[in-house]
XYZ file of N, CA and C in Angstrom:
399
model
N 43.255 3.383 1.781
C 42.367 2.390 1.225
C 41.071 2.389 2.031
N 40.373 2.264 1.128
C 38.598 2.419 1.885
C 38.369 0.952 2.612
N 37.676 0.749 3.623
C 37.215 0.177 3.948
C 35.593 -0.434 3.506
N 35.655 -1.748 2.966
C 34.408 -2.352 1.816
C 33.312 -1.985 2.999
N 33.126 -2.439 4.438
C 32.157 -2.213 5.450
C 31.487 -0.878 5.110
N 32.279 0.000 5.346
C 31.518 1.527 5.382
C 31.142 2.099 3.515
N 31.579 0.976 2.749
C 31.087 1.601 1.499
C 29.781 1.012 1.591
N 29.685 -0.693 1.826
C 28.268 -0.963 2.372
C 27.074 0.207 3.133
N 27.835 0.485 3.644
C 26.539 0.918 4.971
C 26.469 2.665 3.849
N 27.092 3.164 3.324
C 26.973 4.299 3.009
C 25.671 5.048 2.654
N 25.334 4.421 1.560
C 23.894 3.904 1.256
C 22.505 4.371 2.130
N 22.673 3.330 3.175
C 21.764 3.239 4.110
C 21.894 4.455 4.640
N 22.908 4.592 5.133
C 22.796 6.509 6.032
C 22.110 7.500 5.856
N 21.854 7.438 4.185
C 21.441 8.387 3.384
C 19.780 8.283 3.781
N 19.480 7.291 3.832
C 17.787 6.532 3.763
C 17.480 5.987 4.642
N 18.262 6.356 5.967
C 17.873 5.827 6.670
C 16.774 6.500 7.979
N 15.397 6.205 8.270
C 14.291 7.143 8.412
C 14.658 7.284 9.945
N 14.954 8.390 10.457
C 14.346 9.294 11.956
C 13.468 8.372 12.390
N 13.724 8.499 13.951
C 12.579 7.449 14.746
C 11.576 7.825 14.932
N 10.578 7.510 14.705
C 8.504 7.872 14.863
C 8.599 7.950 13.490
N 9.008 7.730 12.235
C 8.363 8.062 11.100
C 7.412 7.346 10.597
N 6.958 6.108 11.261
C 5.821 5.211 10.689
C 4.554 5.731 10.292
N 4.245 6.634 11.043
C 3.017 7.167 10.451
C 3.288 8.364 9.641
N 3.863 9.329 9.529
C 4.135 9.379 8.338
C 4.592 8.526 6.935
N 5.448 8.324 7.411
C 5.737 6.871 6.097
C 4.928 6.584 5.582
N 3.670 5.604 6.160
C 2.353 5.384 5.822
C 1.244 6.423 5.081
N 1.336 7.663 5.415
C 0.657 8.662 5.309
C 1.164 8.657 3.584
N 2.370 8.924 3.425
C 2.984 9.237 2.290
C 2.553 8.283 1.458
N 2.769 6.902 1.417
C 3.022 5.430 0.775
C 1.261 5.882 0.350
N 0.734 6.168 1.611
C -0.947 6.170 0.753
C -1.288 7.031 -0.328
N -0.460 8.107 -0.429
C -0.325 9.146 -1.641
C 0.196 8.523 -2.251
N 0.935 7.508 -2.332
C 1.480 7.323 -3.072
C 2.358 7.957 -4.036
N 3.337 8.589 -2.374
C 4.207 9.018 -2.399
C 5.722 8.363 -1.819
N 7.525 9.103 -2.414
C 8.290 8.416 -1.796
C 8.090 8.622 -0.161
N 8.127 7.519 0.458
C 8.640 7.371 1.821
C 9.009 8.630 3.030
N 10.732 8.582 2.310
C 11.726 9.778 2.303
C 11.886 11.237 2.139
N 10.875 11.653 0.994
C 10.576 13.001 0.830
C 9.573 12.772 0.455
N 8.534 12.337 0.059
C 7.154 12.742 -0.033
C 6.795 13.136 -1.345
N 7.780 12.886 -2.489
C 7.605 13.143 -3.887
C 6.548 12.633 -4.281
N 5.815 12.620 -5.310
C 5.007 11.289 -5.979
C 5.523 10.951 -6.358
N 6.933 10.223 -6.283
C 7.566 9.226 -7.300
C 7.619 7.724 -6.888
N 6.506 7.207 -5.949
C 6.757 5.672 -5.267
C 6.096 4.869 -6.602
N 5.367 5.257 -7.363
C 4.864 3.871 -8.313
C 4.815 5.087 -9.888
N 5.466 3.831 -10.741
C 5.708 4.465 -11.913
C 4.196 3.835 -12.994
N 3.718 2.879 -12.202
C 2.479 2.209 -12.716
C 1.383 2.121 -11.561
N 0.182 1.160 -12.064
C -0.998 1.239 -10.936
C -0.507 0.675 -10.113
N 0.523 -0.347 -9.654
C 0.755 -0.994 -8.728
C 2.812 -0.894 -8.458
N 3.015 -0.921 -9.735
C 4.675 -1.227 -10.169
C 5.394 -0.028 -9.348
N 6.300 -0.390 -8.264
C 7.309 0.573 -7.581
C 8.246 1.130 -8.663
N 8.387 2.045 -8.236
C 9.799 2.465 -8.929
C 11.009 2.342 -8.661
N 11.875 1.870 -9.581
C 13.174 1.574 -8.969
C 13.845 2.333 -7.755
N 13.897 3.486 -8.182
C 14.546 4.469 -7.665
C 13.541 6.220 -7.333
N 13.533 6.548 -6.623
C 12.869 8.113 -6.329
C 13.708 8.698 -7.197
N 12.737 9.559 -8.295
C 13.721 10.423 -8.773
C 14.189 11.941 -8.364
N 13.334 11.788 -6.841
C 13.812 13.263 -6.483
C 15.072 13.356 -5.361
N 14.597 11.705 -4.297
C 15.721 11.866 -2.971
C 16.389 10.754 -3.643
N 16.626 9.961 -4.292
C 17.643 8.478 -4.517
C 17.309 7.366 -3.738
N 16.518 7.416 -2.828
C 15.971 5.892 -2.334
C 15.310 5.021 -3.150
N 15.700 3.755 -3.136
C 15.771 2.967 -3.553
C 14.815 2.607 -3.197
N 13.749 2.687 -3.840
C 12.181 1.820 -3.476
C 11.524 0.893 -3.921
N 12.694 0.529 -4.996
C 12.339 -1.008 -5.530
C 12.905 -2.140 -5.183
N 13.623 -1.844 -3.472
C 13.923 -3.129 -2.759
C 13.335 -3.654 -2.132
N 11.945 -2.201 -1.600
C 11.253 -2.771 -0.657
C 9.628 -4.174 -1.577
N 9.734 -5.225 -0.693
C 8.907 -6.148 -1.191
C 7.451 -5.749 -0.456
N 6.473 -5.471 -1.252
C 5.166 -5.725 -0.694
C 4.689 -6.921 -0.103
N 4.508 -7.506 -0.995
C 4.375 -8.913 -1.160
C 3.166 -9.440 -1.371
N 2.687 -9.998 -0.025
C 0.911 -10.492 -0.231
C -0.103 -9.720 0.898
N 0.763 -8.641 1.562
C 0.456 -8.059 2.252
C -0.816 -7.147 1.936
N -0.545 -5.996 0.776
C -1.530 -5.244 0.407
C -2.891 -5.929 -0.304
N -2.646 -7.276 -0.876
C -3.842 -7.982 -1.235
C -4.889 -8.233 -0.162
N -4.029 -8.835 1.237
C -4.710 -9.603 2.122
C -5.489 -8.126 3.093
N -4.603 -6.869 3.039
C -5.363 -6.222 3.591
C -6.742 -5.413 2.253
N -6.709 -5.485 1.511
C -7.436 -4.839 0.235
C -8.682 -6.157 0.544
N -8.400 -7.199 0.673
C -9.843 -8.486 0.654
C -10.307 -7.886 2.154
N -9.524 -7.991 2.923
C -10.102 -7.937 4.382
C -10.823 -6.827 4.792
N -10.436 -5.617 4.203
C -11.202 -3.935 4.433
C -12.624 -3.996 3.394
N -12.134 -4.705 1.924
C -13.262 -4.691 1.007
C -14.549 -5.812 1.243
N -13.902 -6.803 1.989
C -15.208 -7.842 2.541
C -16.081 -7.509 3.421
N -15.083 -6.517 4.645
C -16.689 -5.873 5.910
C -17.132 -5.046 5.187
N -16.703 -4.219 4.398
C -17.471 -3.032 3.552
C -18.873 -3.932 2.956
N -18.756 -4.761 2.004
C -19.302 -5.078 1.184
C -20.363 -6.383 2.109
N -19.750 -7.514 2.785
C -20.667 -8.484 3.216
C -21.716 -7.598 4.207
N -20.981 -6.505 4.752
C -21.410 -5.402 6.231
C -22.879 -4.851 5.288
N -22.567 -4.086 4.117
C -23.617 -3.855 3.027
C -24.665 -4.402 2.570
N -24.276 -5.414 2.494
C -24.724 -6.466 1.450
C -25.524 -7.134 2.518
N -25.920 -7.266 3.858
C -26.350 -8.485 4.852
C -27.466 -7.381 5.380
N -27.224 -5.516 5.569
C -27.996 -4.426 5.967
C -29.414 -4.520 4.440
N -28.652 -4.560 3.555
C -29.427 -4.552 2.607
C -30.803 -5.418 2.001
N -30.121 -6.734 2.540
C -31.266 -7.813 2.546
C -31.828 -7.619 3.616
N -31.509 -7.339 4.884
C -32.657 -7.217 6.163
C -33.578 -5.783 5.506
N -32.702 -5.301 5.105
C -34.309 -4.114 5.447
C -34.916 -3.843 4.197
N -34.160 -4.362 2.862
C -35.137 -4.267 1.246
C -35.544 -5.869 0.875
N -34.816 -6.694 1.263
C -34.960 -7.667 0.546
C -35.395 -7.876 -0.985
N -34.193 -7.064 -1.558
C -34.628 -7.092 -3.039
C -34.089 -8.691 -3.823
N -34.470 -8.735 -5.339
C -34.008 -9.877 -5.997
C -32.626 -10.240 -6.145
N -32.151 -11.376 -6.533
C -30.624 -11.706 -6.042
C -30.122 -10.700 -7.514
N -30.659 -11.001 -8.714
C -30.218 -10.136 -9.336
C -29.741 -8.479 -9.356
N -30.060 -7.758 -8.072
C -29.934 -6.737 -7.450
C -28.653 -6.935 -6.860
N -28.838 -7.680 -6.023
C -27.438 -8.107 -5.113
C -26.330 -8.183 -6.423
N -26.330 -8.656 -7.341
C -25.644 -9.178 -8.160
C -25.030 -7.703 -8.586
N -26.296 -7.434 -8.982
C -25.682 -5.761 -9.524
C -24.843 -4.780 -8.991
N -25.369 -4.469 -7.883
C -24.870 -4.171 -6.346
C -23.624 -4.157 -6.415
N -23.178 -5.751 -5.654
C -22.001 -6.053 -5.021
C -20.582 -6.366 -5.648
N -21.364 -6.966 -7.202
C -20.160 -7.575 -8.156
C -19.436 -5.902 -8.156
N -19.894 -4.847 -8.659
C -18.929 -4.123 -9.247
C -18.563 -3.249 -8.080
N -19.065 -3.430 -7.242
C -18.692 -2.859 -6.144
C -17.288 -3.189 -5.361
N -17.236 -4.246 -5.222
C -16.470 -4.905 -4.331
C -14.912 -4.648 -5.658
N -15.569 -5.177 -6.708
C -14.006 -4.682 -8.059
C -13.335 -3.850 -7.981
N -14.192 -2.554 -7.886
C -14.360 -0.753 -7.945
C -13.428 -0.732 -6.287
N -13.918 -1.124 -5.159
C -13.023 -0.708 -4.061
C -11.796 -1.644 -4.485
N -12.066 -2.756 -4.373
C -10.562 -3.454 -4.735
C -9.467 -2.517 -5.299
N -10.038 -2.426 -6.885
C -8.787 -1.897 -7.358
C -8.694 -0.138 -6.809
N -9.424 0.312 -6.654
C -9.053 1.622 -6.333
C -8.299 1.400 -4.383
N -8.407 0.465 -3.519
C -7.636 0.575 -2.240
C -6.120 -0.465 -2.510
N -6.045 -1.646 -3.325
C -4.567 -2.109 -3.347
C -3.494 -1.057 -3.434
N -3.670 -0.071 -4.728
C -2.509 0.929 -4.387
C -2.198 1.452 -3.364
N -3.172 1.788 -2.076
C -2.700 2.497 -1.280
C -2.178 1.751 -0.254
N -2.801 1.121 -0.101
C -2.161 -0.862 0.763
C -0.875 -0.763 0.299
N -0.886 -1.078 -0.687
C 0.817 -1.073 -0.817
C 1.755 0.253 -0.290
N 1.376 1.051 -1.086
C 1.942 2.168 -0.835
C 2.377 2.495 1.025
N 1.268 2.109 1.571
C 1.537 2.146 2.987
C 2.550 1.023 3.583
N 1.891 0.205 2.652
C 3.385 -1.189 3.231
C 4.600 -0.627 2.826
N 5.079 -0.201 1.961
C 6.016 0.059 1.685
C 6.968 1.381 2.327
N 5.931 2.334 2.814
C 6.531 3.401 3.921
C 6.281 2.754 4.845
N 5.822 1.765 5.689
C 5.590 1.332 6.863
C 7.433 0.898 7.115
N 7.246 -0.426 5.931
C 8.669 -0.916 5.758
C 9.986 -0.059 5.449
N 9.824 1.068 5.049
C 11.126 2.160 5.008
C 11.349 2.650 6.713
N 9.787 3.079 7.169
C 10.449 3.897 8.393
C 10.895 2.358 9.002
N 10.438 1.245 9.451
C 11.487 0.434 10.793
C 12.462 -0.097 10.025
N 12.940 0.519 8.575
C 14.366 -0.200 8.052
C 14.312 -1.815 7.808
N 13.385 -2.270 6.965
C 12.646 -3.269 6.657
C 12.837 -3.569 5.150
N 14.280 -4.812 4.799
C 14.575 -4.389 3.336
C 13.928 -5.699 2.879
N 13.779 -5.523 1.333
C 13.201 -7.004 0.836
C 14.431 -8.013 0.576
């Protein structure tokens, strides 16, 4: 008779990441790639994980992002843009309608093109130290 403990842990053995893999992990998650092998199979949408890797079987729709990749996507896209946007008035001082033009689609344009990779990195960050949701 099996023991229920080791059918638990079985799982994990499989997925469970070698020590130093954080920066890889990260590296991958920003390709937005799995974790584990490095497939592109971590997001089946612009943001949406995939349940499952369909190449190694890790389970990558346990890991929770959360509010993590937002808060870093505002925080990288605000020095970009206020950092821009403050150089720009000292040395053109153009009309606010400029600024407007400028910054609105700017700041959108990095947004959505850096959340995926925010995540993606949270999410290999959280595979290599074994970090479940």
């Amino acid at each position: 008779m099996m023991d229920t403990d080791t059918l638990a842990d079985a799982p994990e053995e499989i997925i469970a990441p070698p020590k130093g893999m954080a920066g890889t992990a990260m590296m991958r998650g920003i390709r937005r790639c799995c974790p584990n092998c490095g497939a592109h199979t971590l997001f089946v949408g612009y943001t949406k994980v995939a349940p499952v890797c369909t190449n190694c079987g890790l389970e990558t729709g346990k890991f929770r992002a959360d509010d993590a990749p937002p808060y870093f996507t505002i925080f990288v896209v605000g020095h970009i843009v206020v950092g821009a946007a403050l150089a720009v008035e000292q040395n053109f001082h153009p009309a606010l309608w400029v600024h407007a033009a400028l910054w609105g689609p700017l700041t959108v344009g990095l947004s959505l093109a850096l959340l995926p990779l925010f995540k993606g990195a949270v999410i290999g960050v959280q595979w290599a130290m074994g970090i479940r949701g």
